[in-house]
Short mmCIF file of C-alpha atoms and ligand atoms in Angstrom, two decimals:
data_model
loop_
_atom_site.label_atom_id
_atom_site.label_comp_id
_atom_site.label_asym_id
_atom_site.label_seq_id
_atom_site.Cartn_x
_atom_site.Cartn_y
_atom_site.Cartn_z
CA UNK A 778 50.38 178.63 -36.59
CA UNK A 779 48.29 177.41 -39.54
CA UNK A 780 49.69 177.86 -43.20
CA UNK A 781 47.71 180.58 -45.23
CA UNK A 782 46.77 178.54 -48.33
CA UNK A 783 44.99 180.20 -51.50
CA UNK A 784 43.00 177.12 -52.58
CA UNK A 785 41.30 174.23 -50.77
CA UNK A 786 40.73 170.63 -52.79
CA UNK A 787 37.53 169.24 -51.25
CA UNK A 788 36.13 166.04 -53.26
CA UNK A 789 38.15 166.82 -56.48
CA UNK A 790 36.95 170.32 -56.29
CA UNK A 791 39.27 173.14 -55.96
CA UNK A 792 38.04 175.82 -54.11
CA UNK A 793 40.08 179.05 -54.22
CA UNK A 794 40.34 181.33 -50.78
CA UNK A 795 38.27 184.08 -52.24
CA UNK A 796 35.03 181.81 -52.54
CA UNK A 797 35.17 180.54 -48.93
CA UNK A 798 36.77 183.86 -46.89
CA UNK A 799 34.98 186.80 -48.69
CA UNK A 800 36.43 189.54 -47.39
CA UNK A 801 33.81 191.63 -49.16
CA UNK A 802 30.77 190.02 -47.35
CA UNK A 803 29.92 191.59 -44.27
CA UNK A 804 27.88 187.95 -43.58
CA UNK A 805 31.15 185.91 -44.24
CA UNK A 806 33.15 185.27 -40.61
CA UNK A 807 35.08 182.54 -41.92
CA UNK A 808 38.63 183.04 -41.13
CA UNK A 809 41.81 181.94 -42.54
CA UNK A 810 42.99 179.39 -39.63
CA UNK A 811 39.18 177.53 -40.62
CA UNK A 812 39.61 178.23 -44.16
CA UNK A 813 42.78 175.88 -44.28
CA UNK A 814 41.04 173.16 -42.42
CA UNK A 815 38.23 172.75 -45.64
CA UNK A 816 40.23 169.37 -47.47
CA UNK A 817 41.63 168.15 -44.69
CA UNK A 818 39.45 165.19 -44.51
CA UNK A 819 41.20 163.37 -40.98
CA UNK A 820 38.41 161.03 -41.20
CA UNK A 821 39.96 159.15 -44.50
CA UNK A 822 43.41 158.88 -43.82
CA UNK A 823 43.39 155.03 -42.19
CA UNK A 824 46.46 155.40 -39.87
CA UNK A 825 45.01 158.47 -38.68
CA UNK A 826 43.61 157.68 -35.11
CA UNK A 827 39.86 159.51 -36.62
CA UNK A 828 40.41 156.90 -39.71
CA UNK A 829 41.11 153.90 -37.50
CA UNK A 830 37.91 154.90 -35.59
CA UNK A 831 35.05 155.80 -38.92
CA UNK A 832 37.00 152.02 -39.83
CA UNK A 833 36.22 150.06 -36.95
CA UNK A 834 32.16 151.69 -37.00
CA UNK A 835 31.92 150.63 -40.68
CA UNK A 836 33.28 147.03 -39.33
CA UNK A 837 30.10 147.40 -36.41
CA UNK A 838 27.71 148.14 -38.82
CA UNK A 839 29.04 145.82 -42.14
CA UNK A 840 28.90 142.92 -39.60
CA UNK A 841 25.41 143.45 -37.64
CA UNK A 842 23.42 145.02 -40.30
CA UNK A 843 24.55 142.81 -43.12
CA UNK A 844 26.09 145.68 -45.20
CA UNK A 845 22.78 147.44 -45.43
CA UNK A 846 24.33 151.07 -44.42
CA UNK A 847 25.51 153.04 -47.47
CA UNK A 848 28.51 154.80 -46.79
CA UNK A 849 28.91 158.50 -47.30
CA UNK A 850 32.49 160.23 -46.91
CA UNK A 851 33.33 162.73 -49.46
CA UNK A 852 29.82 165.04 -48.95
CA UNK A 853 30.91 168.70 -49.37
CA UNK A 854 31.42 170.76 -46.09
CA UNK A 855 29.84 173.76 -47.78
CA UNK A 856 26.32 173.24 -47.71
CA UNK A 857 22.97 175.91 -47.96
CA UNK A 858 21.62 177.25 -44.69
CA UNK A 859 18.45 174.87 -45.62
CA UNK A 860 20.34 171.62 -45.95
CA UNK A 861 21.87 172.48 -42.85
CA UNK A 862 19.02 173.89 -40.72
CA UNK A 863 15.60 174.56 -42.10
CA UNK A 864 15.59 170.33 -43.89
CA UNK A 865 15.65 169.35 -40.20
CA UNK A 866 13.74 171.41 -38.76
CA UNK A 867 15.76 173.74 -37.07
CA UNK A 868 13.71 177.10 -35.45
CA UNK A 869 14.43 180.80 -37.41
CA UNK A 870 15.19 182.11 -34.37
CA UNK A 871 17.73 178.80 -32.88
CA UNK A 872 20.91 180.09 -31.76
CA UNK A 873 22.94 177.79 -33.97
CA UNK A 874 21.84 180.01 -36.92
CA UNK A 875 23.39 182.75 -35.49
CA UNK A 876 26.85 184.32 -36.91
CA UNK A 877 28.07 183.58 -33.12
CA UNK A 878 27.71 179.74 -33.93
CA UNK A 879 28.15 179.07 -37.25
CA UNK A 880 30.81 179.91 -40.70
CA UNK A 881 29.03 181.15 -43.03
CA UNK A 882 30.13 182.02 -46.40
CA UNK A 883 27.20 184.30 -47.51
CA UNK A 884 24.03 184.57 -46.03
CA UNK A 885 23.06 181.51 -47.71
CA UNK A 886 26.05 179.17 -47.53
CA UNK A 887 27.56 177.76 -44.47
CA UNK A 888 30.12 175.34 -43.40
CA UNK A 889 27.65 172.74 -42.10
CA UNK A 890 27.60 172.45 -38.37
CA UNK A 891 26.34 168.79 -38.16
CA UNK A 892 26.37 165.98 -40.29
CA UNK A 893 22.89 165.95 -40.23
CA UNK A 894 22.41 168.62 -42.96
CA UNK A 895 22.52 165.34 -45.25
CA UNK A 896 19.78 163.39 -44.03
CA UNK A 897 16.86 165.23 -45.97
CA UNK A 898 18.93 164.89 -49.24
CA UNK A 899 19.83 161.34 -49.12
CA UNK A 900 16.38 160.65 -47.90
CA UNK A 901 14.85 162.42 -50.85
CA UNK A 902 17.26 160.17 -52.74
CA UNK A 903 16.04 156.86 -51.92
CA UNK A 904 18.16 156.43 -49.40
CA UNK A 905 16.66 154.36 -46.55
CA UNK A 906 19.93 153.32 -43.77
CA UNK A 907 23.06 155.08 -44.15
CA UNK A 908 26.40 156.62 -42.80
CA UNK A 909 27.79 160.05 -43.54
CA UNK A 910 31.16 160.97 -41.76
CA UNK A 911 32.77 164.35 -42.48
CA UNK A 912 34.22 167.58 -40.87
CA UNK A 913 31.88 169.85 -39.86
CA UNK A 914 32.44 173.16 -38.25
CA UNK A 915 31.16 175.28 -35.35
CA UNK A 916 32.29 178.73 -33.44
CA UNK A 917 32.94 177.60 -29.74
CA UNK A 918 34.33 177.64 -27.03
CA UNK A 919 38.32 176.26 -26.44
CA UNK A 920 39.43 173.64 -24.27
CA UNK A 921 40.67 170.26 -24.13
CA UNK A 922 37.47 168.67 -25.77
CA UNK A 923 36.43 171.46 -27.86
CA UNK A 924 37.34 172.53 -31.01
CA UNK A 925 36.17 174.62 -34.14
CA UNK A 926 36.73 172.00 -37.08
CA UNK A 927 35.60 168.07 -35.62
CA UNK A 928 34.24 164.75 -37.33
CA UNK A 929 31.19 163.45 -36.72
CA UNK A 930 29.25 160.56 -38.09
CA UNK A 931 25.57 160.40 -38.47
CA UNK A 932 23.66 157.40 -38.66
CA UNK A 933 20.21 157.12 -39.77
CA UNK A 934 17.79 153.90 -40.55
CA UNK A 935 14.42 153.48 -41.62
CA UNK A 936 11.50 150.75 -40.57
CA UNK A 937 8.57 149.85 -41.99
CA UNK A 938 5.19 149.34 -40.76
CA UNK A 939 6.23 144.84 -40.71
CA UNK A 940 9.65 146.26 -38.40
CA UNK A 941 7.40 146.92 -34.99
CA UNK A 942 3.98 145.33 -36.06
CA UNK A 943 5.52 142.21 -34.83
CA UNK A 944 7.25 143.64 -32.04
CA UNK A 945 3.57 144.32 -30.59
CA UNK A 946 5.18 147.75 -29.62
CA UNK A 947 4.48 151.46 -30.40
CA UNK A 948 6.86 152.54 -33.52
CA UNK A 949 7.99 155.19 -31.39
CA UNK A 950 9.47 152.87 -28.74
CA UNK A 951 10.49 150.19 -30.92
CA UNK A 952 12.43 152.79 -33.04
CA UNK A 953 14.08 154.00 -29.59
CA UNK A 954 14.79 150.80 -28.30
CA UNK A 955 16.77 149.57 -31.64
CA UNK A 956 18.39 152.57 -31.62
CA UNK A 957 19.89 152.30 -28.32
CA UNK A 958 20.89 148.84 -28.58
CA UNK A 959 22.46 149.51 -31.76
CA UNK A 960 24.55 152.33 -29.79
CA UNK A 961 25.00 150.45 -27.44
CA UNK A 962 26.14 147.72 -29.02
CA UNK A 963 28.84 150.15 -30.87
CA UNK A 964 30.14 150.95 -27.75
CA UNK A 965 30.98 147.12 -26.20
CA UNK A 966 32.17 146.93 -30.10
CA UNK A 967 34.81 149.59 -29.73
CA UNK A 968 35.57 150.07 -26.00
CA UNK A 969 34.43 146.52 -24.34
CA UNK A 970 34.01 147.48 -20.79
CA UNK A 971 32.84 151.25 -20.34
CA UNK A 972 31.14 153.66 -17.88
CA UNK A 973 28.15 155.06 -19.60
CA UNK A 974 25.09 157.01 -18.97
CA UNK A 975 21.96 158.02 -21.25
CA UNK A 976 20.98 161.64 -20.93
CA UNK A 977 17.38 162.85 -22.07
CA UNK A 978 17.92 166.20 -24.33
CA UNK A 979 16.33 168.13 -27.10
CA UNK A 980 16.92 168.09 -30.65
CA UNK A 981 14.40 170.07 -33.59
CA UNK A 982 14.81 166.62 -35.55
CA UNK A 983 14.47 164.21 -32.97
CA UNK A 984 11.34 163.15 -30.41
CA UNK A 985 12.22 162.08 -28.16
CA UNK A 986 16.23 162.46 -27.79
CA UNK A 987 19.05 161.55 -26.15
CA UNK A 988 22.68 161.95 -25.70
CA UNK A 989 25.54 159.04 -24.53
CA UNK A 990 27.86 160.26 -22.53
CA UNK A 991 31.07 158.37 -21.10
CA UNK A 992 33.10 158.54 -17.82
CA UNK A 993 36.56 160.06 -19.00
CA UNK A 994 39.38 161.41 -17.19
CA UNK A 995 37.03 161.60 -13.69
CA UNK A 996 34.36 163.54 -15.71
CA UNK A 997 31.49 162.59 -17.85
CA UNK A 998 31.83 163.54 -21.58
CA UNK A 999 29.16 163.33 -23.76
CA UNK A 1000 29.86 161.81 -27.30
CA UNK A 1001 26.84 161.62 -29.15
CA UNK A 1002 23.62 162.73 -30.05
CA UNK A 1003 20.42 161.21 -31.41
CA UNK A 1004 16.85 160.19 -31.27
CA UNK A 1005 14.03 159.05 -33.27
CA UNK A 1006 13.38 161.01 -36.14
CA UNK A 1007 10.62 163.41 -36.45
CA UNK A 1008 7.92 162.54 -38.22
CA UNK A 1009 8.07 165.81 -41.11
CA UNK A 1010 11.64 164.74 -41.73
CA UNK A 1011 10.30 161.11 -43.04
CA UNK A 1012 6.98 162.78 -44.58
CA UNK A 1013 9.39 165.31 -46.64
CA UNK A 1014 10.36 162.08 -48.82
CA UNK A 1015 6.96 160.12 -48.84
CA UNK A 1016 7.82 158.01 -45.92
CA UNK A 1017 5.21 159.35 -43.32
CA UNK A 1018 4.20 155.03 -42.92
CA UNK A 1019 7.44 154.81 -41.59
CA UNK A 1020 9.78 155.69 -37.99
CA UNK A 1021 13.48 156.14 -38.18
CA UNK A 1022 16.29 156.89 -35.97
CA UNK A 1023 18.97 159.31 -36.10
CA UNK A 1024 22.44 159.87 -34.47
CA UNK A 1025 25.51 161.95 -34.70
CA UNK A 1026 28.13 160.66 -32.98
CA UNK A 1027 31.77 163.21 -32.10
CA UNK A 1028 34.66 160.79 -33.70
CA UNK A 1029 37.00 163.11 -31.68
CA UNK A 1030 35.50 162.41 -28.72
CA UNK A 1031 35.21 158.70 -28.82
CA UNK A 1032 38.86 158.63 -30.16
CA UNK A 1033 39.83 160.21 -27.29
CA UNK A 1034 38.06 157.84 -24.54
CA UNK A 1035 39.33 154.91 -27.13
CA UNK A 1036 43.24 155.87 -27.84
CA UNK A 1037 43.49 157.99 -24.26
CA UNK A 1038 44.15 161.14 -25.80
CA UNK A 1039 44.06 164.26 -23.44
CA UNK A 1040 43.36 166.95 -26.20
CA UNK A 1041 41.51 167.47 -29.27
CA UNK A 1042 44.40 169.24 -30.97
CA UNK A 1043 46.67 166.03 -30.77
CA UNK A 1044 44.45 165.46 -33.89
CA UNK A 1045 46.03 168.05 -35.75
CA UNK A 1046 49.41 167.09 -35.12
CA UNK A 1047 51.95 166.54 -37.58
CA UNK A 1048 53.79 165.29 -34.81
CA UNK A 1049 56.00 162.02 -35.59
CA UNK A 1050 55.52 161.36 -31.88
CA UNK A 1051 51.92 161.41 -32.41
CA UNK A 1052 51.60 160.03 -35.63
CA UNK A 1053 53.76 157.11 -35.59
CA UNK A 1054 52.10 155.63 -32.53
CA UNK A 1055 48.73 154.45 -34.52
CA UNK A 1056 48.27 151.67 -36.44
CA UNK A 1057 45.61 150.92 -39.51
CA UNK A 1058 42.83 148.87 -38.21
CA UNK A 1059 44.50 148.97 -34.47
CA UNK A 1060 41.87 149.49 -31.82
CA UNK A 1061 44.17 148.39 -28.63
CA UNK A 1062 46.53 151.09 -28.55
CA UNK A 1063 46.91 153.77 -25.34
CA UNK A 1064 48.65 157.04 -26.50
CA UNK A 1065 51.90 157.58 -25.33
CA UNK A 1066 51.87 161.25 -24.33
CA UNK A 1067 55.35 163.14 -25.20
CA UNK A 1068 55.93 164.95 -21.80
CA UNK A 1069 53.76 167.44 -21.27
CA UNK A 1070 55.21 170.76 -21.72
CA UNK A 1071 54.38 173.43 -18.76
CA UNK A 1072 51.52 175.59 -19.24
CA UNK A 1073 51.54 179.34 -19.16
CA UNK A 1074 48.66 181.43 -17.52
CA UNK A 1075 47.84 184.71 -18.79
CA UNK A 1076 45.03 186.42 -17.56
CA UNK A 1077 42.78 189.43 -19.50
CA UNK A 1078 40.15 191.35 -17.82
CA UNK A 1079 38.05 193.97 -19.74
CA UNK A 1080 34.36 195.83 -19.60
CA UNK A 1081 32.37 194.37 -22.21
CA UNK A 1082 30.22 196.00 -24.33
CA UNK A 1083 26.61 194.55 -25.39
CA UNK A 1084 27.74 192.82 -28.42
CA UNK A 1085 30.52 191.12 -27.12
CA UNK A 1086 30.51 187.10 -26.97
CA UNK A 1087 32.90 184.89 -25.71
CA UNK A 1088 32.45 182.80 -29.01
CA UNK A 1089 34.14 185.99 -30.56
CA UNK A 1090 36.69 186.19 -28.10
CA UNK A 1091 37.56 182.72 -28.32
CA UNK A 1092 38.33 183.51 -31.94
CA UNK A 1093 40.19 186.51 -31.62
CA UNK A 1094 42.72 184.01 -29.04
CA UNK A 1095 42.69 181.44 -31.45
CA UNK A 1096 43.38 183.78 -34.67
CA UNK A 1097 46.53 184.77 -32.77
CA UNK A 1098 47.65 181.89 -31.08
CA UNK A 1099 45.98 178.54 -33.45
CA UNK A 1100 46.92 175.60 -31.33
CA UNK A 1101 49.45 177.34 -28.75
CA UNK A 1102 46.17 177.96 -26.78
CA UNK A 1103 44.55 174.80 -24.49
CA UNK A 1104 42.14 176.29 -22.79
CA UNK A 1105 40.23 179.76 -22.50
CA UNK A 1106 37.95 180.06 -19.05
CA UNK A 1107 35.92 182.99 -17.48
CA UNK A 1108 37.43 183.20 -14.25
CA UNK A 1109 35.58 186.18 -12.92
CA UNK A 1110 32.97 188.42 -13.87
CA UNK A 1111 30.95 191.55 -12.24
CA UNK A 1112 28.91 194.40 -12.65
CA UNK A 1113 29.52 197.66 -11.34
CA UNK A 1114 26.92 200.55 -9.95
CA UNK A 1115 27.08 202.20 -13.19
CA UNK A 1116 26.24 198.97 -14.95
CA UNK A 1117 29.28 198.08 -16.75
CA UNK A 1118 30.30 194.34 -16.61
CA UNK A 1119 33.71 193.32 -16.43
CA UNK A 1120 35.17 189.86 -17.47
CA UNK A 1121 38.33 187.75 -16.74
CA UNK A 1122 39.45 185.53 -18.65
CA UNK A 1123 42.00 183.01 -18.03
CA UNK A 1124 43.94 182.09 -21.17
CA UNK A 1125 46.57 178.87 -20.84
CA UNK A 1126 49.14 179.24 -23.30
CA UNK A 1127 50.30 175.23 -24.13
CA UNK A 1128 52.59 173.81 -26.82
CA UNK A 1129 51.88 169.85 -27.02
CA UNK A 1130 55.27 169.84 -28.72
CA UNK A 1131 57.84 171.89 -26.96
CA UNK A 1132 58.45 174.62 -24.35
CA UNK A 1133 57.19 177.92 -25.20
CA UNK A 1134 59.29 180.58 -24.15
CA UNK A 1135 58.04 183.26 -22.23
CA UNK A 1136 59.12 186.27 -24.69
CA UNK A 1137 56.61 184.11 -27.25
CA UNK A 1138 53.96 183.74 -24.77
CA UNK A 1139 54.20 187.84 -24.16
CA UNK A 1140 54.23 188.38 -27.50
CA UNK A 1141 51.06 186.20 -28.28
CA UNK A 1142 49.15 188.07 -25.10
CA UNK A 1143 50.07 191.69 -25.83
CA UNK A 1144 49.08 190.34 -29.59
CA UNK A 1145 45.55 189.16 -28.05
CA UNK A 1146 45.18 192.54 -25.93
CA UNK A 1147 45.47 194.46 -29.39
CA UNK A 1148 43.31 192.44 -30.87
CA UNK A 1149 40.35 192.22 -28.73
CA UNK A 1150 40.83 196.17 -28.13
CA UNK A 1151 40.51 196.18 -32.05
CA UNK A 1152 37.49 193.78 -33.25
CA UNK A 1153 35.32 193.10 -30.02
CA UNK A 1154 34.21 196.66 -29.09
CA UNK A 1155 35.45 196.37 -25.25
CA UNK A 1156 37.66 198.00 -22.57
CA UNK A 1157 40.77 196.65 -21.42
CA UNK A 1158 41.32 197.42 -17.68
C1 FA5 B 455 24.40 167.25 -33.20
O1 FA5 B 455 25.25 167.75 -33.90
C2 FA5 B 455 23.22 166.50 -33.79
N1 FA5 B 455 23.19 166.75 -35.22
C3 FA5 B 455 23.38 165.00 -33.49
C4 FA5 B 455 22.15 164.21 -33.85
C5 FA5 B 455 22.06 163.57 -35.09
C6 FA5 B 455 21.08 164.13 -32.96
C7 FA5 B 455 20.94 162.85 -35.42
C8 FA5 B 455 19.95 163.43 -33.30
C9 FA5 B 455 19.88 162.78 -34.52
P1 FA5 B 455 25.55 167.91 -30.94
O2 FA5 B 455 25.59 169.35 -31.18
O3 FA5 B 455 25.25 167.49 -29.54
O4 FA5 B 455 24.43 167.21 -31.84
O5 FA5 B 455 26.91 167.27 -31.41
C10 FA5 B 455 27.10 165.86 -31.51
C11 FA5 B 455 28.43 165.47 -30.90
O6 FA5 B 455 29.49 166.19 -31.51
C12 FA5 B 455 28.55 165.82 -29.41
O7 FA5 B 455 27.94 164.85 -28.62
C13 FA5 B 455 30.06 165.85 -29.23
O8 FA5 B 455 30.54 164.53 -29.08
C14 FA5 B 455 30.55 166.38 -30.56
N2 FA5 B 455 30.91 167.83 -30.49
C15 FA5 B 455 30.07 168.89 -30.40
N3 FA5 B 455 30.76 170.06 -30.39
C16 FA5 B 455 32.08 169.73 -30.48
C17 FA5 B 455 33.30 170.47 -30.54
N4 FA5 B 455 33.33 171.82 -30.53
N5 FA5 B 455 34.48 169.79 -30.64
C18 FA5 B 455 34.46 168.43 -30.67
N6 FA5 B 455 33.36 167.67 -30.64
C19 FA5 B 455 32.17 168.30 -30.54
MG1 MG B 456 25.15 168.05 -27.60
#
């Protein structure tokens, strides 16, 4: 279970409990297991396998782009609601605003959700290519490649007018053609050989967009997002001459196709068994799983009311259980005559360290049936 700690030191800046987890702010949803995330900063430890990754990208970009990327790591986590949506772009009414999707500590302050809440400020600052890498934070769903607190690294690079005047091509292409070779280009960098596949998509700051996604473990996972950057982004800091591209890529998810590890919460491990087994500024090594412990099923069906959301639900299992649960999954849902709709849930109880022992998995369950009786409003059956 995570440690309840009273202050969190993000950047030199200690922030006590009481300013992140207001108990007295009926906006505030951010709970203690998040709250002692904030600090934690996996993407600057070096023998940590997110630090070996942000390490070898630097090495990418230092060597192809002449060190013209500034490099941004130590950006606070807690940013305002318009660095984090309305700077790019985002819609009032996008889901990801929603208390569902996001931590927020007022109505004001959130725990950004993307890396990209930086862009407009660094833009506005001068600056014209950089990096940002940092934790970010998002209510969602829980299984082997989700989790609530990730990395990410955004990328973003300006041209000017000279960049695709010679190219003899629209800016718009040229800017999505660089982009995708640069991606590209990461990928042979850190993986050599691997299956991959661009998918169109939509982003608010990106026209048009596109996600990368990589065959892993039989399945296709996508690890990054990005596109070329929407023209009131650039005009926001005086640069509507220009084009730019943008990406954010998942660090978890690329460590995991480039070390072969099976679940995100291996990253959280304190684990000498996971720990010793990376190296600073080793990209060639395969993870060594432990044994894999046996997983316990539990199953939970109740009638829902209208508010409930399995964002919540996945928080309530969570709450209870931190990183004894691998995987929550709807495995059945109806409606009866009278109009109430009834969901199971699956819920597989996993230790990536040891057995768990039945008594403790009965205990966490009849702790989860409380609980979701308690906060979410439904009907157990
Ligand atoms: C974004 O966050 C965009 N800001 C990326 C972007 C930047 C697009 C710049 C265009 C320009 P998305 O929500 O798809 O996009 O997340 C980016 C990546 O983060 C995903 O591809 C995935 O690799 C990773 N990711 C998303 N949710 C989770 C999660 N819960 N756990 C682990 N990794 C996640
Ligand atoms: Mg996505």
């Amino acid at each position: 279970r995570f440690p309840i700690v009273s202050a969190v030191d993000i950047g030199g800046v200690t922030i006590a409990r009481n300013e992140v987890v207001r108990d007295d702010d009926p906006t505030n949803n951010v709970p203690d297991s998040i709250f002692s995330k904030l600090g934690m900063q996996l993407h600057r430890r070096d023998k940590h396998p997110i630090g070996i990754l942000k390490n070898a990208i630097y090495d990418y970009f230092d060597s192809n782009y002449d060190k013209q990327f500034d490099k941004f790591e130590d950006l606070s986590p807690i940013v305002t609601t318009k660095q984090n949506f309305d700077d790019v772009l985002v819609p009032a009414d996008h889901v990801s605003r929603s208390l569902n999707d996001t931590y927020y500590v007022d109505s004001q302050t959130v725990l950004r959700c993307h890396t990209s809440a930086h862009q407009a400020e660094l833009l506005r600052e001068g600056r014209r290519r950089f990096l940002v890498t940092g934790d970010v934070y998002r209510r969602d769903s829980i299984d082997s490649t989700h989790y609530p607190v990730f990395h990410q690294m955004e990328g973003f690079c300006v041209f000017s007018p000279e960049h695709w005047k010679e190219s003899g091509k629209d800016s718009t292409l040229y800017a999505a053609e660089d982009l995708k070779k640069c991606l590209e280009g990461l990928a042979r960098h850190l993986f050599g050989g691997v299956e991959m596949r661009w998918v169109d998509t939509y982003f608010p700051f990106t026209e048009p967009s596109f996600e990368l996604e990589i065959y892993f473990k039989e399945d296709w996972l996508e690890v990054l997002g990005c596109g070329v950057t929407e023209q009131r982004i650039l005009k926001q800091s005086g640069l509507e001459n220009n084009v730019a591209w943008a990406f954010g890529l998942g660090l978890e998810r690329l460590a995991m196709v480039l070390f072969d590890i099976p679940d995100i919460r291996l990253f959280w491990s304190d684990d000498e068994r996971f720990t010793s087994q990376f190296k600073e500024g080793e990209l060639g090594v395969k993870f060594k799983p432990f044994s894999k412990y046996p997983p316990c099923y539990k199953d939970i069906s109740f009638w829902i009311s209208e508010s409930f959301t399995e964002n919540n639900f996945c928080e309530v299992v969570r709450g209870i259980a931190g990183d004894l649960v691998e995987e929550v999954k709807l495995i059945d849902s109806f409606t009866n005559k009278k109009g109430m709709t009834s969901h199971c849930y699956r819920i597989v109880f996993r230790s990536m360290e040891r057995s768990l022992t039945d008594e403790e998995v009965n205990d966490l369950q009849s702790k989860v049936r409380d609980e979701v009786q308690r906060k979410l409003n439904v009907e157990l059956r």
